[in-house]
mmCIF file of C-alpha atoms in Angstrom:
data_model
loop_
_atom_site.group_PDB
_atom_site.id
_atom_site.type_symbol
_atom_site.label_atom_id
_atom_site.label_comp_id
_atom_site.label_asym_id
_atom_site.label_seq_id
_atom_site.Cartn_x
_atom_site.Cartn_y
_atom_site.Cartn_z
ATOM 1 C CA MET A 214 6.834 15.840 -11.635
ATOM 2 C CA TYR A 215 5.820 12.371 -12.423
ATOM 3 C CA ASN A 216 3.767 11.736 -15.556
ATOM 4 C CA ASP A 217 1.673 9.120 -13.489
ATOM 5 C CA CYS A 218 1.256 8.387 -9.823
ATOM 6 C CA LEU A 219 0.054 4.768 -9.167
ATOM 7 C CA ILE A 220 -1.803 4.383 -5.826
ATOM 8 C CA MET A 221 -2.206 0.382 -5.088
ATOM 9 C CA ALA A 222 -5.350 0.341 -3.258
ATOM 10 C CA GLY A 223 -5.797 -3.296 -3.160
ATOM 11 C CA GLY A 224 -5.401 -5.932 -0.248
ATOM 12 C CA SER A 225 -7.340 -6.387 2.858
ATOM 13 C CA GLY A 226 -5.369 -5.604 5.701
ATOM 14 C CA THR A 227 -6.551 -8.350 8.132
ATOM 15 C CA ARG A 228 -4.106 -7.133 10.975
ATOM 16 C CA LEU A 229 -6.736 -4.799 11.568
ATOM 17 C CA TRP A 230 -9.659 -7.313 11.245
ATOM 18 C CA PRO A 231 -12.825 -7.082 12.396
ATOM 19 C CA ALA A 232 -12.487 -3.005 11.531
ATOM 20 C CA SER A 233 -10.755 -3.950 8.490
ATOM 21 C CA SER A 234 -12.343 -6.680 6.094
ATOM 22 C CA SER A 235 -12.942 -7.549 2.396
ATOM 23 C CA LYS A 236 -16.110 -4.894 2.269
ATOM 24 C CA LEU A 237 -13.723 -2.134 3.981
ATOM 25 C CA PRO A 238 -9.793 -2.770 3.518
ATOM 26 C CA LYS A 239 -7.577 -1.046 5.828
ATOM 27 C CA GLN A 240 -6.832 1.503 3.563
ATOM 28 C CA PHE A 241 -10.050 3.301 3.765
ATOM 29 C CA LEU A 242 -10.297 3.424 7.864
ATOM 30 C CA PRO A 243 -9.961 6.632 9.202
ATOM 31 C CA VAL A 244 -6.616 7.954 10.746
ATOM 32 C CA SER A 245 -8.186 11.359 11.711
ATOM 33 C CA GLU A 246 -11.831 12.789 12.201
ATOM 34 C CA ASN A 247 -11.904 13.722 8.417
ATOM 35 C CA LYS A 248 -9.101 11.402 6.639
ATOM 36 C CA SER A 249 -8.203 7.989 5.874
ATOM 37 C CA PHE A 250 -5.069 6.066 5.078
ATOM 38 C CA PHE A 251 -6.117 6.248 1.227
ATOM 39 C CA THR A 252 -7.052 10.219 1.723
ATOM 40 C CA LEU A 253 -3.473 10.790 2.689
ATOM 41 C CA ALA A 254 -2.089 8.809 -0.165
ATOM 42 C CA MET A 255 -4.118 10.599 -2.616
ATOM 43 C CA GLU A 256 -2.346 13.843 -1.141
ATOM 44 C CA ARG A 257 0.951 12.537 -1.809
ATOM 45 C CA ALA A 258 -0.001 11.051 -5.545
ATOM 46 C CA LEU A 259 -1.406 14.729 -6.371
ATOM 47 C CA ALA A 260 1.558 16.218 -4.869
ATOM 48 C CA VAL A 261 4.043 15.001 -7.262
ATOM 49 C CA GLY A 262 1.928 13.827 -10.132
ATOM 50 C CA GLU A 263 0.334 15.120 -12.983
ATOM 51 C CA ARG A 264 -2.385 12.486 -13.339
ATOM 52 C CA VAL A 265 -3.135 9.424 -10.451
ATOM 53 C CA ILE A 266 -4.031 6.050 -11.452
ATOM 54 C CA ILE A 267 -5.591 4.184 -8.592
ATOM 55 C CA ILE A 268 -6.133 0.251 -8.939
ATOM 56 C CA THR A 269 -8.455 -1.179 -6.611
ATOM 57 C CA GLY A 270 -10.805 -4.037 -6.297
ATOM 58 C CA LYS A 271 -14.245 -3.421 -8.210
ATOM 59 C CA THR A 272 -16.161 -3.819 -4.935
ATOM 60 C CA HIS A 273 -13.839 -1.101 -3.522
ATOM 61 C CA ILE A 274 -14.587 1.613 -5.950
ATOM 62 C CA PRO A 275 -17.382 3.416 -3.972
ATOM 63 C CA HIS A 276 -14.785 3.390 -1.213
ATOM 64 C CA VAL A 277 -12.533 5.429 -3.544
ATOM 65 C CA VAL A 278 -15.012 7.302 -4.843
ATOM 66 C CA LYS A 279 -15.951 8.579 -1.393
ATOM 67 C CA ASP A 280 -12.833 9.548 -0.141
ATOM 68 C CA ALA A 281 -12.043 11.391 -3.664
ATOM 69 C CA GLN A 282 -15.240 13.774 -2.751
ATOM 70 C CA LYS A 283 -12.732 15.935 -0.593
ATOM 71 C CA LEU A 284 -10.709 16.697 -3.850
ATOM 72 C CA THR A 285 -11.271 19.666 -5.791
ATOM 73 C CA ALA A 286 -12.938 19.748 -9.116
ATOM 74 C CA ALA A 287 -9.405 20.265 -10.745
ATOM 75 C CA GLU A 288 -7.787 17.012 -8.883
ATOM 76 C CA LYS A 289 -10.671 15.186 -9.445
ATOM 77 C CA LYS A 290 -10.090 15.505 -13.484
ATOM 78 C CA ARG A 291 -6.442 13.936 -13.006
ATOM 79 C CA VAL A 292 -7.829 10.775 -11.091
ATOM 80 C CA VAL A 293 -8.702 7.505 -12.922
ATOM 81 C CA VAL A 294 -9.605 4.409 -11.138
ATOM 82 C CA ILE A 295 -9.212 0.845 -12.722
ATOM 83 C CA GLY A 296 -11.232 -2.035 -11.346
ATOM 84 C CA GLU A 297 -9.357 -5.138 -10.615
ATOM 85 C CA PRO A 298 -11.575 -8.099 -11.448
ATOM 86 C CA GLU A 299 -9.471 -9.990 -8.634
ATOM 87 C CA ALA A 300 -6.884 -9.458 -6.281
ATOM 88 C CA LYS A 301 -3.698 -10.787 -7.617
ATOM 89 C CA ASN A 302 -0.945 -9.074 -5.527
ATOM 90 C CA THR A 303 1.410 -6.285 -6.474
ATOM 91 C CA ALA A 304 3.257 -7.369 -9.614
ATOM 92 C CA PRO A 305 -0.210 -7.885 -12.010
ATOM 93 C CA ALA A 306 -1.456 -4.595 -10.690
ATOM 94 C CA ILE A 307 1.791 -2.570 -11.557
ATOM 95 C CA ALA A 308 2.315 -4.654 -14.819
ATOM 96 C CA CYS A 309 -1.521 -3.400 -15.613
ATOM 97 C CA ALA A 310 -0.802 0.080 -14.764
ATOM 98 C CA ALA A 311 2.486 0.565 -16.666
ATOM 99 C CA VAL A 312 0.815 -0.883 -19.880
ATOM 100 C CA TYR A 313 -2.296 1.487 -19.451
ATOM 101 C CA SER A 314 0.104 4.415 -18.656
ATOM 102 C CA ASN A 315 2.099 3.827 -21.753
ATOM 103 C CA PHE A 316 -0.892 3.767 -24.382
ATOM 104 C CA ASN A 317 -0.754 7.614 -25.246
ATOM 105 C CA LYS A 318 2.572 8.454 -24.625
ATOM 106 C CA GLN A 319 5.719 6.028 -24.564
ATOM 107 C CA ASN A 320 8.147 5.854 -22.076
ATOM 108 C CA LYS A 321 6.295 8.019 -18.851
ATOM 109 C CA ASN A 322 7.943 8.258 -15.577
ATOM 110 C CA MET A 323 5.710 6.212 -12.705
ATOM 111 C CA LEU A 324 5.753 6.586 -9.139
ATOM 112 C CA VAL A 325 4.230 3.727 -7.168
ATOM 113 C CA LEU A 326 2.448 4.534 -3.690
ATOM 114 C CA THR A 327 0.949 2.365 -0.999
ATOM 115 C CA SER A 328 -2.113 3.376 0.016
ATOM 116 C CA ASP A 329 -2.200 2.203 3.860
ATOM 117 C CA HIS A 330 0.902 3.866 5.305
ATOM 118 C CA ILE A 331 1.540 7.071 7.172
ATOM 119 C CA ILE A 332 3.988 9.403 5.575
ATOM 120 C CA GLU A 333 4.875 13.073 6.483
ATOM 121 C CA PRO A 334 5.656 15.604 6.307
ATOM 122 C CA LEU A 335 4.073 16.296 2.846
ATOM 123 C CA ASN A 336 7.148 18.474 1.846
ATOM 124 C CA VAL A 337 9.718 16.150 2.718
ATOM 125 C CA PHE A 338 8.203 13.306 1.101
ATOM 126 C CA LYS A 339 8.065 15.769 -2.328
ATOM 127 C CA ASN A 340 11.751 16.527 -1.809
ATOM 128 C CA ASP A 341 12.703 12.714 -1.588
ATOM 129 C CA ALA A 342 10.453 11.465 -4.289
ATOM 130 C CA LEU A 343 10.804 13.928 -7.034
ATOM 131 C CA PRO A 344 14.717 13.455 -8.043
ATOM 132 C CA ALA A 345 13.738 9.582 -9.016
ATOM 133 C CA ALA A 346 11.397 11.022 -11.760
ATOM 134 C CA SER A 347 14.342 12.082 -14.137
ATOM 135 C CA GLU A 348 15.686 8.227 -13.729
ATOM 136 C CA THR A 349 14.946 6.433 -16.879
ATOM 137 C CA GLU A 350 17.130 3.007 -17.024
ATOM 138 C CA LYS A 351 16.742 2.276 -13.323
ATOM 139 C CA LEU A 352 14.133 0.852 -10.657
ATOM 140 C CA ILE A 353 14.214 3.123 -7.805
ATOM 141 C CA VAL A 354 12.947 1.873 -4.400
ATOM 142 C CA PHE A 355 12.446 4.135 -1.189
ATOM 143 C CA GLY A 356 14.225 2.654 2.048
ATOM 144 C CA ILE A 357 13.466 3.718 5.343
ATOM 145 C CA LYS A 358 16.578 3.472 7.968
ATOM 146 C CA PRO A 359 15.295 1.237 10.582
ATOM 147 C CA SER A 360 14.333 2.697 13.923
ATOM 148 C CA ARG A 361 14.098 -0.598 15.938
ATOM 149 C CA PRO A 362 14.685 -4.374 15.046
ATOM 150 C CA GLU A 363 11.487 -5.416 13.072
ATOM 151 C CA THR A 364 10.636 -8.763 11.838
ATOM 152 C CA GLY A 365 7.498 -7.897 9.903
ATOM 153 C CA TYR A 366 9.049 -5.869 7.142
ATOM 154 C CA GLY A 367 11.426 -6.791 4.143
ATOM 155 C CA TYR A 368 14.859 -5.102 4.145
ATOM 156 C CA ILE A 369 17.058 -3.350 1.385
ATOM 157 C CA GLU A 370 20.763 -3.979 1.478
ATOM 158 C CA THR A 371 22.967 -1.361 -0.229
ATOM 159 C CA ALA A 372 25.706 -2.069 -2.185
ATOM 160 C CA SER A 373 27.615 1.568 -1.225
ATOM 161 C CA LYS A 374 30.041 1.356 1.555
ATOM 162 C CA ASN A 375 29.955 5.037 1.636
ATOM 163 C CA ILE A 376 26.377 6.052 2.579
ATOM 164 C CA GLU A 377 27.191 8.865 4.737
ATOM 165 C CA LYS A 378 29.544 10.562 1.888
ATOM 166 C CA ASN A 379 26.663 10.018 -1.084
ATOM 167 C CA LYS A 380 25.711 13.575 -1.749
ATOM 168 C CA THR A 381 22.737 12.435 -4.569
ATOM 169 C CA GLY A 382 20.800 10.488 -2.019
ATOM 170 C CA ILE A 383 20.477 7.731 -4.719
ATOM 171 C CA ILE A 384 22.514 4.371 -3.603
ATOM 172 C CA GLU A 385 22.695 1.224 -5.442
ATOM 173 C CA VAL A 386 21.161 -1.857 -4.279
ATOM 174 C CA ALA A 387 23.001 -5.159 -3.327
ATOM 175 C CA ALA A 388 20.150 -7.108 -2.565
ATOM 176 C CA PHE A 389 16.540 -7.561 -1.086
ATOM 177 C CA ARG A 390 16.328 -9.475 2.226
ATOM 178 C CA GLU A 391 13.063 -11.488 3.422
ATOM 179 C CA LYS A 392 11.487 -10.779 6.192
ATOM 180 C CA PRO A 393 14.049 -11.902 9.144
ATOM 181 C CA ASP A 394 14.142 -13.793 12.606
ATOM 182 C CA MET A 395 14.670 -11.243 15.491
ATOM 183 C CA GLU A 396 18.324 -12.188 15.921
ATOM 184 C CA THR A 397 19.037 -11.065 12.070
ATOM 185 C CA ALA A 398 16.606 -8.044 12.424
ATOM 186 C CA LYS A 399 18.863 -6.885 15.180
ATOM 187 C CA LYS A 400 21.747 -7.151 13.225
ATOM 188 C CA TYR A 401 20.115 -5.429 10.182
ATOM 189 C CA ALA A 402 18.841 -2.647 12.522
ATOM 190 C CA ALA A 403 22.599 -2.028 13.972
ATOM 191 C CA SER A 404 23.989 -1.896 10.309
ATOM 192 C CA LYS A 405 24.367 1.499 8.101
ATOM 193 C CA TYR A 406 23.747 -0.723 5.152
ATOM 194 C CA PHE A 407 20.128 -2.032 5.858
ATOM 195 C CA PHE A 408 16.661 -0.259 5.317
ATOM 196 C CA TRP A 409 13.340 -1.084 5.338
ATOM 197 C CA ASN A 410 11.652 -1.810 2.271
ATOM 198 C CA SER A 411 8.643 0.880 1.857
ATOM 199 C CA GLY A 412 7.153 -0.830 -0.938
ATOM 200 C CA MET A 413 7.401 2.024 -3.089
ATOM 201 C CA PHE A 414 8.907 2.427 -6.751
ATOM 202 C CA ALA A 415 9.895 4.764 -9.356
ATOM 203 C CA PHE A 416 10.584 3.946 -12.800
ATOM 204 C CA ASN A 417 10.092 4.633 -16.427
ATOM 205 C CA THR A 418 7.190 2.800 -18.030
ATOM 206 C CA GLY A 419 9.213 1.527 -20.725
ATOM 207 C CA PHE A 420 11.797 0.329 -18.681
ATOM 208 C CA ILE A 421 9.701 -1.534 -16.663
ATOM 209 C CA ILE A 422 7.595 -3.413 -19.161
ATOM 210 C CA GLU A 423 11.074 -4.747 -20.595
ATOM 211 C CA GLN A 424 11.949 -5.688 -17.097
ATOM 212 C CA PHE A 425 8.642 -7.568 -17.087
ATOM 213 C CA LYS A 426 9.194 -9.114 -20.437
ATOM 214 C CA SER A 427 12.499 -10.432 -19.304
ATOM 215 C CA LEU A 428 12.103 -11.551 -15.612
ATOM 216 C CA ALA A 429 8.351 -12.120 -15.350
ATOM 217 C CA PRO A 430 6.948 -12.685 -18.892
ATOM 218 C CA ASP A 431 4.034 -14.930 -17.546
ATOM 219 C CA VAL A 432 2.877 -11.716 -15.562
ATOM 220 C CA ILE A 433 3.117 -9.227 -18.583
ATOM 221 C CA GLU A 434 1.854 -11.067 -21.497
ATOM 222 C CA SER A 435 -1.502 -10.873 -20.787
ATOM 223 C CA PHE A 436 -1.577 -7.004 -20.124
ATOM 224 C CA ILE A 437 0.385 -6.246 -23.293
ATOM 225 C CA LYS A 438 -2.400 -7.721 -25.672
ATOM 226 C CA LEU A 439 -4.966 -5.451 -24.190
ATOM 227 C CA LYS A 440 -6.228 -2.533 -26.315
ATOM 228 C CA GLU A 441 -6.372 1.137 -25.138
ATOM 229 C CA PRO A 442 -9.774 1.571 -23.691
ATOM 230 C CA LYS A 443 -12.413 3.620 -25.523
ATOM 231 C CA PRO A 444 -14.371 6.490 -24.065
ATOM 232 C CA SER A 445 -17.346 4.722 -23.756
ATOM 233 C CA ASP A 446 -15.592 2.143 -21.338
ATOM 234 C CA TYR A 447 -15.372 4.923 -18.946
ATOM 235 C CA THR A 448 -18.105 6.144 -16.237
ATOM 236 C CA ILE A 449 -17.807 9.475 -14.163
ATOM 237 C CA THR A 450 -18.880 8.772 -10.774
ATOM 238 C CA LYS A 451 -19.541 12.121 -8.828
ATOM 239 C CA GLY A 452 -16.700 13.701 -10.715
ATOM 240 C CA ILE A 453 -14.350 10.627 -10.753
ATOM 241 C CA LYS A 454 -13.061 8.889 -14.056
ATOM 242 C CA VAL A 455 -13.566 4.965 -13.786
ATOM 243 C CA LEU A 456 -12.594 2.372 -15.764
ATOM 244 C CA ASN A 457 -15.232 -0.437 -15.200
ATOM 245 C CA ASP A 458 -15.405 -2.180 -18.619
ATOM 246 C CA TRP A 459 -11.910 -2.488 -20.015
ATOM 247 C CA ASN A 460 -12.441 -5.191 -22.882
ATOM 248 C CA GLY A 461 -9.814 -7.913 -21.924
ATOM 249 C CA LEU A 462 -9.268 -7.230 -18.487
ATOM 250 C CA LYS A 463 -11.170 -9.777 -16.584
ATOM 251 C CA SER A 464 -9.321 -12.352 -18.647
ATOM 252 C CA SER A 465 -5.973 -11.142 -18.394
ATOM 253 C CA TYR A 466 -6.471 -11.201 -14.610
ATOM 254 C CA ASN A 467 -7.818 -14.887 -14.782
ATOM 255 C CA LYS A 468 -4.673 -15.813 -16.492
ATOM 256 C CA VAL A 469 -1.886 -14.111 -14.367
ATOM 257 C CA LYS A 470 -0.543 -15.564 -11.111
ATOM 258 C CA SER A 471 -0.751 -13.793 -7.709
ATOM 259 C CA ILE A 472 3.012 -12.420 -7.157
ATOM 260 C CA SER A 473 4.134 -9.717 -5.667
ATOM 261 C CA PHE A 474 6.624 -6.971 -7.436
ATOM 262 C CA ASP A 475 9.151 -7.672 -4.949
ATOM 263 C CA TYR A 476 9.445 -11.244 -6.164
ATOM 264 C CA ALA A 477 8.597 -10.963 -9.780
ATOM 265 C CA ILE A 478 11.053 -7.813 -10.612
ATOM 266 C CA ALA A 479 12.414 -6.054 -7.815
ATOM 267 C CA GLU A 480 14.603 -8.910 -6.186
ATOM 268 C CA LYS A 481 15.774 -9.741 -9.959
ATOM 269 C CA CYS A 482 16.292 -6.509 -11.442
ATOM 270 C CA GLY A 483 19.742 -5.853 -12.131
ATOM 271 C CA LYS A 484 19.351 -2.221 -12.578
ATOM 272 C CA THR A 485 18.264 -1.434 -8.951
ATOM 273 C CA SER A 486 19.047 1.680 -6.670
ATOM 274 C CA MET A 487 17.395 3.183 -3.613
ATOM 275 C CA ILE A 488 16.312 6.529 -2.333
ATOM 276 C CA ARG A 489 17.438 6.988 1.339
ATOM 277 C CA ALA A 490 13.878 8.562 2.825
ATOM 278 C CA ASN A 491 14.183 11.553 5.111
ATOM 279 C CA PHE A 492 10.386 11.345 5.607
ATOM 280 C CA ASP A 493 8.610 9.489 8.692
ATOM 281 C CA TRP A 494 7.134 6.381 7.413
ATOM 282 C CA ILE A 495 4.715 4.384 9.749
ATOM 283 C CA ASP A 496 3.406 0.771 8.486
ATOM 284 C CA ILE A 497 0.032 0.638 11.039
ATOM 285 C CA GLY A 498 0.644 -3.026 11.362
ATOM 286 C CA ASN A 499 -1.808 -3.991 14.387
ATOM 287 C CA TRP A 500 -4.462 -2.476 16.615
ATOM 288 C CA GLU A 501 -1.760 -1.373 19.424
ATOM 289 C CA GLU A 502 -0.390 0.722 16.534
ATOM 290 C CA TYR A 503 -3.474 2.013 15.344
ATOM 291 C CA ALA A 504 -4.677 3.073 18.749
ATOM 292 C CA LYS A 505 -1.620 5.115 19.444
ATOM 293 C CA ILE A 506 -2.644 7.563 16.349
ATOM 294 C CA MET A 507 -6.584 7.437 16.838
ATOM 295 C CA ASN A 508 -7.546 9.573 19.839
ATOM 296 C CA ASN A 509 -11.354 9.261 19.232
ATOM 297 C CA THR A 510 -12.858 6.475 17.274
ATOM 298 C CA GLY A 511 -16.407 8.296 17.954
ATOM 299 C CA SER A 512 -17.451 5.055 20.030
ATOM 300 C CA GLN A 513 -19.597 5.204 22.855
ATOM 301 C CA VAL A 514 -18.138 3.818 25.750
ATOM 302 C CA PHE A 515 -19.392 3.558 29.395
ATOM 303 C CA SER A 516 -16.273 2.959 31.622
ATOM 304 C CA VAL A 517 -16.247 2.049 35.416
ATOM 305 C CA SER A 518 -12.554 1.075 37.471
ATOM 306 C CA SER A 519 -11.130 0.473 33.738
ATOM 307 C CA ASN A 520 -7.858 2.153 32.362
ATOM 308 C CA ALA A 521 -5.778 2.375 29.012
ATOM 309 C CA CYS A 522 -8.431 0.562 27.288
ATOM 310 C CA PHE A 523 -9.088 1.524 23.424
ATOM 311 C CA VAL A 524 -12.410 0.676 22.166
ATOM 312 C CA ASP A 525 -13.182 0.742 18.211
ATOM 313 C CA SER A 526 -17.156 -0.114 17.939
ATOM 314 C CA ASP A 527 -20.364 0.522 16.080
ATOM 315 C CA ILE A 528 -22.573 -0.412 19.121
ATOM 316 C CA PRO A 529 -22.170 1.050 22.727
ATOM 317 C CA VAL A 530 -19.587 -0.557 25.042
ATOM 318 C CA ALA A 531 -19.370 -0.864 28.614
ATOM 319 C CA LEU A 532 -15.892 -1.540 30.528
ATOM 320 C CA ALA A 533 -15.983 -2.580 34.107
ATOM 321 C CA GLY A 534 -12.787 -3.550 36.146
ATOM 322 C CA VAL A 535 -10.811 -4.059 32.950
ATOM 323 C CA ASP A 536 -7.204 -2.739 31.967
ATOM 324 C CA ASP A 537 -5.140 -2.676 28.860
ATOM 325 C CA LEU A 538 -7.603 -4.110 26.727
ATOM 326 C CA ILE A 539 -8.146 -3.546 22.698
ATOM 327 C CA VAL A 540 -11.824 -4.027 22.068
ATOM 328 C CA VAL A 541 -13.065 -3.650 18.181
ATOM 329 C CA ILE A 542 -16.664 -4.576 17.926
ATOM 330 C CA ARG A 543 -18.665 -4.421 14.249
ATOM 331 C CA GLY A 544 -22.461 -5.212 14.672
ATOM 332 C CA GLY A 545 -22.790 -5.861 10.903
ATOM 333 C CA LYS A 546 -24.255 -2.617 9.880
ATOM 334 C CA ASN A 547 -22.210 -2.339 6.930
ATOM 335 C CA GLY A 548 -23.063 -5.855 5.520
ATOM 336 C CA GLU A 549 -20.543 -7.311 6.959
ATOM 337 C CA GLY A 550 -20.759 -10.406 9.630
ATOM 338 C CA ALA A 551 -21.019 -9.234 13.247
ATOM 339 C CA CYS A 552 -18.069 -10.294 15.192
ATOM 340 C CA ALA A 553 -15.899 -8.631 18.083
ATOM 341 C CA LEU A 554 -12.268 -8.589 18.835
ATOM 342 C CA ILE A 555 -10.920 -8.606 22.638
ATOM 343 C CA THR A 556 -7.359 -8.788 23.122
ATOM 344 C CA ARG A 557 -4.676 -7.627 25.671
ATOM 345 C CA LYS A 558 -2.172 -4.759 24.567
ATOM 346 C CA GLY A 559 1.128 -6.788 23.838
ATOM 347 C CA HIS A 560 -0.892 -9.663 21.987
ATOM 348 C CA THR A 561 -2.406 -7.786 19.167
ATOM 349 C CA GLN A 562 0.007 -9.782 16.622
ATOM 350 C CA ASN A 563 -1.879 -12.631 17.245
ATOM 351 C CA VAL A 564 -4.930 -11.306 15.060
ATOM 352 C CA LYS A 565 -3.263 -12.602 12.039
ATOM 353 C CA ASP A 566 -3.675 -16.102 13.548
ATOM 354 C CA ILE A 567 -7.164 -15.244 14.572
ATOM 355 C CA VAL A 568 -7.939 -14.568 10.702
ATOM 356 C CA GLU A 569 -6.336 -18.167 9.717
ATOM 357 C CA GLU A 570 -8.692 -19.634 12.435
ATOM 358 C CA ILE A 571 -11.573 -18.026 10.830
ATOM 359 C CA LYS A 572 -10.690 -18.863 7.685
ATOM 360 C CA LYS A 573 -10.044 -22.707 8.376
ATOM 361 C CA SER A 574 -13.779 -22.875 9.935
ATOM 362 C CA ASN A 575 -15.215 -21.894 6.957
ATOM 363 C CA LYS A 576 -16.627 -18.539 8.298
ATOM 364 C CA LYS A 577 -15.263 -16.491 5.510
ATOM 365 C CA GLU A 578 -18.446 -13.955 5.732
ATOM 366 C CA LEU A 579 -16.605 -12.503 8.856
ATOM 367 C CA LEU A 580 -13.431 -11.362 6.880
#
């Protein structure tokens, strides 16, 4: 077991705009009638970790608490939520969690999990994740064997030329590769030595703090000055322990730059190995992929002479004589700006460009 599992639950998930917004990010969207992406991440963390640390934006803590109500009383006692004063990407979040984890016991083992992927089955995930808990002087990454050429993911290049003969499942990493163009992605997908970067990591906290000091001192320095939170810094909200007022945390986030863990540490670390994942891993990166997993959004739809359309709306929608559309409408019921997305299937990757247009137009209340 891991001493601590960190769930990174920040980010805005703009690829699923307008359902995913700054007020309700992708990780809190449903993937079934009673579970969200985040709920599934908690299940994974509780299955392999003694304690679960959740780092999320302060404004998103209510979503965390709401989803955590599905936990048992015993499970709730194993959870602590740290509210980020501002989003600064994954490196500051991991540095903060490593320092926090190290307070009451030095050199814990930690597993870092994403909060917006689908990973199944759970027992296979456990079998893949637990061997890395015993590694003390390595950064372990989890690689997914590509099922297709993909330009939207980063890649891991392995150093071993005997992958098929490797019985331990832990393989030395040669390099991290940026998101490629399509021609390069085809070469990566056809190779035995390239894997998708899942964004999940395992390490010993003492080891990773030393890596930060060596490779990204400007990221870690503001966090290692923090003192251990006092009991009065926590609140208990519906059974969930929330660290809302950690003295100095806001100042630490103000000082640190926004940078990913991959850029700050993983790509530079000379002691990195990969576990080849056997579990199924799905990054729901656009509305078409989301539509495949959501059989029922609960939307009220009236349809005449229309086929193969997907609707996710909080107001009634009527379709007449249209095919292969994605229709997403938010009427502003949850405090966000009212807006609608209508796109034909096959064009949902353009949503990120729409988001950029909205940013340029100074209509950030829509995001």
